[in-house]
C-alpha cells in the first residue's frame, strides 16, 4: 500500500469514527426524549397522589408532551432544513432538560404541565435533526438500517421508563429521577454542540435553504406531496395508538383490571417497547433487503388492528395472553421505520426534514388526542373495553390508508431539486 493510500485509509477511519461519535450523541438525546415520552405510565400513581389529579387530568398532563411535540414538528423541520442539525439539536436538548427540571420541582398541576410541554418542544427538534443527520451522513441503501438502529436505541429510553424506573421508584422519589434526567439532558446538549457537524464536508450544502421559495415554499411542497398523507394516517394507526397507550394507560389497565402491582404491570409495557425497538431494526433491515416498503406498511397496519381488537373484545388474562397482545401492538408500531424511509425516498431532499416532521406531527397529534379521550371514557364509566375500542377504530382507519400508500422500491427521488421531481412525488 502506498503512502497516499495509507493516508487516505487513515482519513476514512477518522471520518467514520467522527460520524459514529456524532450519531451516538444524537441517539443519546433521542433516547432521553423517549424516556420523557413514556415515563408518565410508570409515574402515574406517584403523580396522581402527589399532585392530587383525576384520570382525565392525568391524561391531559401527559398529553401536553404530545400536543407540543405535534405543534412544534413542522417549525422544527423548517428550522433544521434552514439551520442544520447541530445548532437545532443542541438547543432542543437544552429545552428538554429544562422541562424535566420543571416537572421535578412542580407543586401543582399547572406548573407540572410546563414540564411535558417543554420536553415535547425540545424532542421535536431532536427527532428531525437526527433524521436529517442520517440522510446526510449515510448512504441511501442503508437508510432503513440506520433508521431502524436509531429507533431501537431510542426505544431503550422508553424501556428504561418502564420496569427499571418502576424499580427505582421503590427506592427514590420520582422528583429525584426527573432531576437526574434533566442533568443528563444538559450534558448531552453540550456534547452535541462540541461533536456534531451537519454534513461530512462541514459545508452543509444540504442544510442551506437555497432558492426554492423559502420556508413557505418548502412547507407548501411538503403538504402537496401525495405520498405523505397515506403514510401519515397509517403510522398514526400503528405508532400513534401505541405511543398513547404505552405512554400512559398500559400500566393502569393491568393494575385496575387484572390486579397487578405497578412494578409487575410495568413489565408488560417494557416487553411491548422492547419488541417495538427490535422490530424497528428488523423491519428496516428486512425492507432494505427486500427492496420494498408498501408490503411492510400494510402488514403492520393489519397487526395493529388485530392487537387492539383483541385487547378490546377478547377475555384475555394477565400472563402470556396479555403479554402476547401487548407485544403484538408493539411489533405493529415498528412500521414507523419503514414509513420514515418511504417518505424520505418519495420527496425531494430539500424538503425531507419538513415532510418527515409533518408525518410525525400527524402521528403524535393522534396520540395527544387519544390520551385524554381514553381518560374521559374511563371517567364517564364506560370501562376499559370502550376506551380500547378508540385504539381499534384508529388502527382500522390506518389500515385503510395503508392500502393507498405508494411503493418507492427503496429508491430516493432524483433529481432532488427539479420541478419534474416535485410533480412525480405523488406518481411513484
PDB file of N, CA and C in Angstrom, residues 198-259:
ATOM      1  N   UNK A 198     -23.083  19.167  10.582  1.00  0.00           N
ATOM      2  CA  UNK A 198     -24.272  18.987   9.761  1.00  0.00           C
ATOM      3  C   UNK A 198     -24.051  18.077   8.565  1.00  0.00           C
ATOM      4  N   UNK A 199     -22.843  18.087   8.016  1.00  0.00           N
ATOM      5  CA  UNK A 199     -22.598  17.385   6.765  1.00  0.00           C
ATOM      6  C   UNK A 199     -21.161  16.872   6.745  1.00  0.00           C
ATOM      7  N   UNK A 200     -20.862  15.770   6.071  1.00  0.00           N
ATOM      8  CA  UNK A 200     -19.481  15.260   6.033  1.00  0.00           C
ATOM      9  C   UNK A 200     -18.461  16.283   5.565  1.00  0.00           C
ATOM     10  N   UNK A 201     -18.846  17.162   4.663  1.00  0.00           N
ATOM     11  CA  UNK A 201     -17.915  18.180   4.175  1.00  0.00           C
ATOM     12  C   UNK A 201     -17.802  19.363   5.118  1.00  0.00           C
ATOM     13  N   UNK A 202     -18.698  19.407   6.136  1.00  0.00           N
ATOM     14  CA  UNK A 202     -18.778  20.516   7.092  1.00  0.00           C
ATOM     15  C   UNK A 202     -19.176  21.821   6.424  1.00  0.00           C
ATOM     16  N   UNK A 203     -19.559  21.746   5.120  1.00  0.00           N
ATOM     17  CA  UNK A 203     -20.068  22.935   4.439  1.00  0.00           C
ATOM     18  C   UNK A 203     -21.574  22.961   4.415  1.00  0.00           C
ATOM     19  N   UNK A 204     -22.178  21.792   4.725  1.00  0.00           N
ATOM     20  CA  UNK A 204     -23.626  21.647   4.871  1.00  0.00           C
ATOM     21  C   UNK A 204     -24.412  22.109   3.671  1.00  0.00           C
ATOM     22  N   UNK A 205     -24.091  21.646   2.450  1.00  0.00           N
ATOM     23  CA  UNK A 205     -24.870  22.105   1.301  1.00  0.00           C
ATOM     24  C   UNK A 205     -26.324  21.695   1.385  1.00  0.00           C
ATOM     25  N   UNK A 206     -26.590  20.529   1.985  1.00  0.00           N
ATOM     26  CA  UNK A 206     -27.982  20.078   2.067  1.00  0.00           C
ATOM     27  C   UNK A 206     -28.768  20.826   3.123  1.00  0.00           C
ATOM     28  N   UNK A 207     -28.042  21.578   4.013  1.00  0.00           N
ATOM     29  CA  UNK A 207     -28.731  22.286   5.076  1.00  0.00           C
ATOM     30  C   UNK A 207     -29.159  23.681   4.654  1.00  0.00           C
ATOM     31  N   UNK A 208     -28.590  24.203   3.554  1.00  0.00           N
ATOM     32  CA  UNK A 208     -28.908  25.560   3.145  1.00  0.00           C
ATOM     33  C   UNK A 208     -30.261  25.608   2.466  1.00  0.00           C
ATOM     34  N   UNK A 209     -30.975  26.709   2.615  1.00  0.00           N
ATOM     35  CA  UNK A 209     -32.327  26.771   2.084  1.00  0.00           C
ATOM     36  C   UNK A 209     -32.390  26.893   0.586  1.00  0.00           C
ATOM     37  N   UNK A 210     -31.285  27.417  -0.036  1.00  0.00           N
ATOM     38  CA  UNK A 210     -31.245  27.634  -1.482  1.00  0.00           C
ATOM     39  C   UNK A 210     -32.421  28.495  -1.926  1.00  0.00           C
ATOM     40  N   UNK A 211     -32.629  28.568  -3.245  1.00  0.00           N
ATOM     41  CA  UNK A 211     -33.677  29.440  -3.756  1.00  0.00           C
ATOM     42  C   UNK A 211     -34.861  28.598  -4.180  1.00  0.00           C
ATOM     43  N   UNK A 212     -35.648  28.172  -3.198  1.00  0.00           N
ATOM     44  CA  UNK A 212     -36.794  27.319  -3.509  1.00  0.00           C
ATOM     45  C   UNK A 212     -38.070  27.917  -2.933  1.00  0.00           C
ATOM     46  N   UNK A 213     -38.098  29.209  -2.829  1.00  0.00           N
ATOM     47  CA  UNK A 213     -39.295  29.835  -2.298  1.00  0.00           C
ATOM     48  C   UNK A 213     -39.275  29.999  -0.803  1.00  0.00           C
ATOM     49  N   UNK A 214     -38.113  29.710  -0.136  1.00  0.00           N
ATOM     50  CA  UNK A 214     -38.005  29.886   1.299  1.00  0.00           C
ATOM     51  C   UNK A 214     -38.790  28.842   2.060  1.00  0.00           C
ATOM     52  N   UNK A 215     -38.973  29.134   3.377  1.00  0.00           N
ATOM     53  CA  UNK A 215     -39.657  28.186   4.251  1.00  0.00           C
ATOM     54  C   UNK A 215     -41.082  27.924   3.795  1.00  0.00           C
ATOM     55  N   UNK A 216     -41.759  28.991   3.354  1.00  0.00           N
ATOM     56  CA  UNK A 216     -43.145  28.821   2.917  1.00  0.00           C
ATOM     57  C   UNK A 216     -43.239  27.891   1.719  1.00  0.00           C
ATOM     58  N   UNK A 217     -42.288  28.038   0.774  1.00  0.00           N
ATOM     59  CA  UNK A 217     -42.300  27.169  -0.391  1.00  0.00           C
ATOM     60  C   UNK A 217     -42.027  25.724  -0.031  1.00  0.00           C
ATOM     61  N   UNK A 218     -41.058  25.501   0.888  1.00  0.00           N
ATOM     62  CA  UNK A 218     -40.767  24.140   1.309  1.00  0.00           C
ATOM     63  C   UNK A 218     -41.949  23.505   2.007  1.00  0.00           C
ATOM     64  N   UNK A 219     -42.626  24.270   2.839  1.00  0.00           N
ATOM     65  CA  UNK A 219     -43.799  23.756   3.536  1.00  0.00           C
ATOM     66  C   UNK A 219     -44.919  23.428   2.549  1.00  0.00           C
ATOM     67  N   UNK A 220     -45.115  24.292   1.582  1.00  0.00           N
ATOM     68  CA  UNK A 220     -46.149  24.047   0.569  1.00  0.00           C
ATOM     69  C   UNK A 220     -45.851  22.781  -0.218  1.00  0.00           C
ATOM     70  N   UNK A 221     -44.579  22.630  -0.637  1.00  0.00           N
ATOM     71  CA  UNK A 221     -44.200  21.439  -1.397  1.00  0.00           C
ATOM     72  C   UNK A 221     -44.417  20.172  -0.586  1.00  0.00           C
ATOM     73  N   UNK A 222     -44.083  20.234   0.702  1.00  0.00           N
ATOM     74  CA  UNK A 222     -44.254  19.052   1.552  1.00  0.00           C
ATOM     75  C   UNK A 222     -45.736  18.697   1.700  1.00  0.00           C
ATOM     76  N   UNK A 223     -46.577  19.682   1.932  1.00  0.00           N
ATOM     77  CA  UNK A 223     -48.005  19.415   2.088  1.00  0.00           C
ATOM     78  C   UNK A 223     -48.636  18.924   0.785  1.00  0.00           C
ATOM     79  N   UNK A 224     -48.083  19.315  -0.347  1.00  0.00           N
ATOM     80  CA  UNK A 224     -48.639  18.888  -1.638  1.00  0.00           C
ATOM     81  C   UNK A 224     -48.273  17.456  -1.999  1.00  0.00           C
ATOM     82  N   UNK A 225     -47.324  16.888  -1.298  1.00  0.00           N
ATOM     83  CA  UNK A 225     -46.890  15.534  -1.628  1.00  0.00           C
ATOM     84  C   UNK A 225     -48.012  14.524  -1.382  1.00  0.00           C
ATOM     85  N   UNK A 226     -48.415  13.830  -2.434  1.00  0.00           N
ATOM     86  CA  UNK A 226     -49.468  12.819  -2.301  1.00  0.00           C
ATOM     87  C   UNK A 226     -48.957  11.536  -1.651  1.00  0.00           C
ATOM     88  N   UNK A 227     -47.641  11.428  -1.514  1.00  0.00           N
ATOM     89  CA  UNK A 227     -47.095  10.274  -0.807  1.00  0.00           C
ATOM     90  C   UNK A 227     -47.205  10.434   0.703  1.00  0.00           C
ATOM     91  N   UNK A 228     -47.351  11.668   1.173  1.00  0.00           N
ATOM     92  CA  UNK A 228     -47.331  11.944   2.606  1.00  0.00           C
ATOM     93  C   UNK A 228     -48.544  11.404   3.348  1.00  0.00           C
ATOM     94  N   UNK A 229     -49.736  11.670   2.840  1.00  0.00           N
ATOM     95  CA  UNK A 229     -50.945  11.501   3.651  1.00  0.00           C
ATOM     96  C   UNK A 229     -51.302  10.043   3.960  1.00  0.00           C
ATOM     97  N   UNK A 230     -51.207   9.111   3.004  1.00  0.00           N
ATOM     98  CA  UNK A 230     -51.466   7.721   3.393  1.00  0.00           C
ATOM     99  C   UNK A 230     -50.481   7.211   4.439  1.00  0.00           C
ATOM    100  N   UNK A 231     -49.207   7.593   4.321  1.00  0.00           N
ATOM    101  CA  UNK A 231     -48.214   7.165   5.307  1.00  0.00           C
ATOM    102  C   UNK A 231     -48.477   7.803   6.662  1.00  0.00           C
ATOM    103  N   UNK A 232     -48.914   9.044   6.671  1.00  0.00           N
ATOM    104  CA  UNK A 232     -49.222   9.714   7.931  1.00  0.00           C
ATOM    105  C   UNK A 232     -50.347   8.996   8.669  1.00  0.00           C
ATOM    106  N   UNK A 233     -51.421   8.701   7.966  1.00  0.00           N
ATOM    107  CA  UNK A 233     -52.573   8.051   8.605  1.00  0.00           C
ATOM    108  C   UNK A 233     -52.252   6.614   9.019  1.00  0.00           C
ATOM    109  N   UNK A 234     -51.491   5.916   8.183  1.00  0.00           N
ATOM    110  CA  UNK A 234     -51.113   4.547   8.529  1.00  0.00           C
ATOM    111  C   UNK A 234     -50.253   4.525   9.789  1.00  0.00           C
ATOM    112  N   UNK A 235     -49.306   5.434   9.876  1.00  0.00           N
ATOM    113  CA  UNK A 235     -48.420   5.480  11.040  1.00  0.00           C
ATOM    114  C   UNK A 235     -49.166   5.916  12.288  1.00  0.00           C
ATOM    115  N   UNK A 236     -50.149   6.791  12.142  1.00  0.00           N
ATOM    116  CA  UNK A 236     -50.980   7.165  13.283  1.00  0.00           C
ATOM    117  C   UNK A 236     -51.742   5.960  13.825  1.00  0.00           C
ATOM    118  N   UNK A 237     -52.164   5.067  12.921  1.00  0.00           N
ATOM    119  CA  UNK A 237     -52.912   3.888  13.343  1.00  0.00           C
ATOM    120  C   UNK A 237     -52.063   2.840  14.040  1.00  0.00           C
ATOM    121  N   UNK A 238     -50.774   2.846  13.822  1.00  0.00           N
ATOM    122  CA  UNK A 238     -49.886   1.863  14.459  1.00  0.00           C
ATOM    123  C   UNK A 238     -49.068   2.514  15.566  1.00  0.00           C
ATOM    124  N   UNK A 239     -48.218   3.441  15.186  1.00  0.00           N
ATOM    125  CA  UNK A 239     -47.309   4.081  16.134  1.00  0.00           C
ATOM    126  C   UNK A 239     -48.038   5.055  17.050  1.00  0.00           C
ATOM    127  N   UNK A 240     -48.989   5.824  16.492  1.00  0.00           N
ATOM    128  CA  UNK A 240     -49.704   6.801  17.299  1.00  0.00           C
ATOM    129  C   UNK A 240     -50.522   6.164  18.408  1.00  0.00           C
ATOM    130  N   UNK A 241     -51.240   5.094  18.101  1.00  0.00           N
ATOM    131  CA  UNK A 241     -52.031   4.414  19.130  1.00  0.00           C
ATOM    132  C   UNK A 241     -51.132   3.769  20.181  1.00  0.00           C
ATOM    133  N   UNK A 242     -50.026   3.188  19.731  1.00  0.00           N
ATOM    134  CA  UNK A 242     -49.118   2.517  20.664  1.00  0.00           C
ATOM    135  C   UNK A 242     -48.468   3.513  21.616  1.00  0.00           C
ATOM    136  N   UNK A 243     -48.047   4.662  21.106  1.00  0.00           N
ATOM    137  CA  UNK A 243     -47.439   5.669  21.968  1.00  0.00           C
ATOM    138  C   UNK A 243     -48.439   6.183  23.004  1.00  0.00           C
ATOM    139  N   UNK A 244     -49.673   6.430  22.593  1.00  0.00           N
ATOM    140  CA  UNK A 244     -50.675   6.927  23.527  1.00  0.00           C
ATOM    141  C   UNK A 244     -50.936   5.916  24.642  1.00  0.00           C
ATOM    142  N   UNK A 245     -50.970   4.648  24.281  1.00  0.00           N
ATOM    143  CA  UNK A 245     -51.258   3.585  25.251  1.00  0.00           C
ATOM    144  C   UNK A 245     -50.062   3.323  26.157  1.00  0.00           C
ATOM    145  N   UNK A 246     -48.908   3.095  25.571  1.00  0.00           N
ATOM    146  CA  UNK A 246     -47.728   2.766  26.362  1.00  0.00           C
ATOM    147  C   UNK A 246     -47.236   3.959  27.164  1.00  0.00           C
ATOM    148  N   UNK A 247     -47.493   5.155  26.658  1.00  0.00           N
ATOM    149  CA  UNK A 247     -47.045   6.351  27.348  1.00  0.00           C
ATOM    150  C   UNK A 247     -47.850   6.703  28.581  1.00  0.00           C
ATOM    151  N   UNK A 248     -49.025   6.058  28.785  1.00  0.00           N
ATOM    152  CA  UNK A 248     -49.826   6.399  29.961  1.00  0.00           C
ATOM    153  C   UNK A 248     -50.710   5.252  30.451  1.00  0.00           C
ATOM    154  N   UNK A 249     -51.505   4.643  29.557  1.00  0.00           N
ATOM    155  CA  UNK A 249     -52.587   3.776  30.012  1.00  0.00           C
ATOM    156  C   UNK A 249     -52.239   2.289  30.059  1.00  0.00           C
ATOM    157  N   UNK A 250     -51.097   1.893  29.525  1.00  0.00           N
ATOM    158  CA  UNK A 250     -50.753   0.470  29.512  1.00  0.00           C
ATOM    159  C   UNK A 250     -50.584  -0.119  30.890  1.00  0.00           C
ATOM    160  N   UNK A 251     -49.978   0.631  31.800  1.00  0.00           N
ATOM    161  CA  UNK A 251     -49.785   0.145  33.173  1.00  0.00           C
ATOM    162  C   UNK A 251     -51.088   0.198  33.977  1.00  0.00           C
ATOM    163  N   UNK A 252     -51.823   1.329  34.003  1.00  0.00           N
ATOM    164  CA  UNK A 252     -53.083   1.361  34.757  1.00  0.00           C
ATOM    165  C   UNK A 252     -54.109   0.320  34.309  1.00  0.00           C
ATOM    166  N   UNK A 253     -54.130  -0.053  33.024  1.00  0.00           N
ATOM    167  CA  UNK A 253     -55.054  -1.093  32.571  1.00  0.00           C
ATOM    168  C   UNK A 253     -54.849  -2.380  33.354  1.00  0.00           C
ATOM    169  N   UNK A 254     -53.606  -2.751  33.556  1.00  0.00           N
ATOM    170  CA  UNK A 254     -53.301  -4.004  34.239  1.00  0.00           C
ATOM    171  C   UNK A 254     -53.468  -3.898  35.756  1.00  0.00           C
ATOM    172  N   UNK A 255     -53.155  -2.743  36.325  1.00  0.00           N
ATOM    173  CA  UNK A 255     -53.325  -2.605  37.771  1.00  0.00           C
ATOM    174  C   UNK A 255     -54.802  -2.508  38.151  1.00  0.00           C
ATOM    175  N   UNK A 256     -55.606  -1.866  37.311  1.00  0.00           N
ATOM    176  CA  UNK A 256     -57.019  -1.670  37.634  1.00  0.00           C
ATOM    177  C   UNK A 256     -57.880  -2.888  37.302  1.00  0.00           C
ATOM    178  N   UNK A 257     -57.583  -3.588  36.211  1.00  0.00           N
ATOM    179  CA  UNK A 257     -58.459  -4.665  35.762  1.00  0.00           C
ATOM    180  C   UNK A 257     -57.908  -6.067  36.002  1.00  0.00           C
ATOM    181  N   UNK A 258     -56.605  -6.206  36.187  1.00  0.00           N
ATOM    182  CA  UNK A 258     -56.023  -7.538  36.385  1.00  0.00           C
ATOM    183  C   UNK A 258     -55.339  -7.696  37.736  1.00  0.00           C
ATOM    184  N   UNK A 259     -55.383  -6.634  38.538  1.00  0.00           N
ATOM    185  CA  UNK A 259     -54.887  -6.718  39.904  1.00  0.00           C
ATOM    186  C   UNK A 259     -53.375  -6.801  40.052  1.00  0.00           C
TER     187      UNK A 259
END
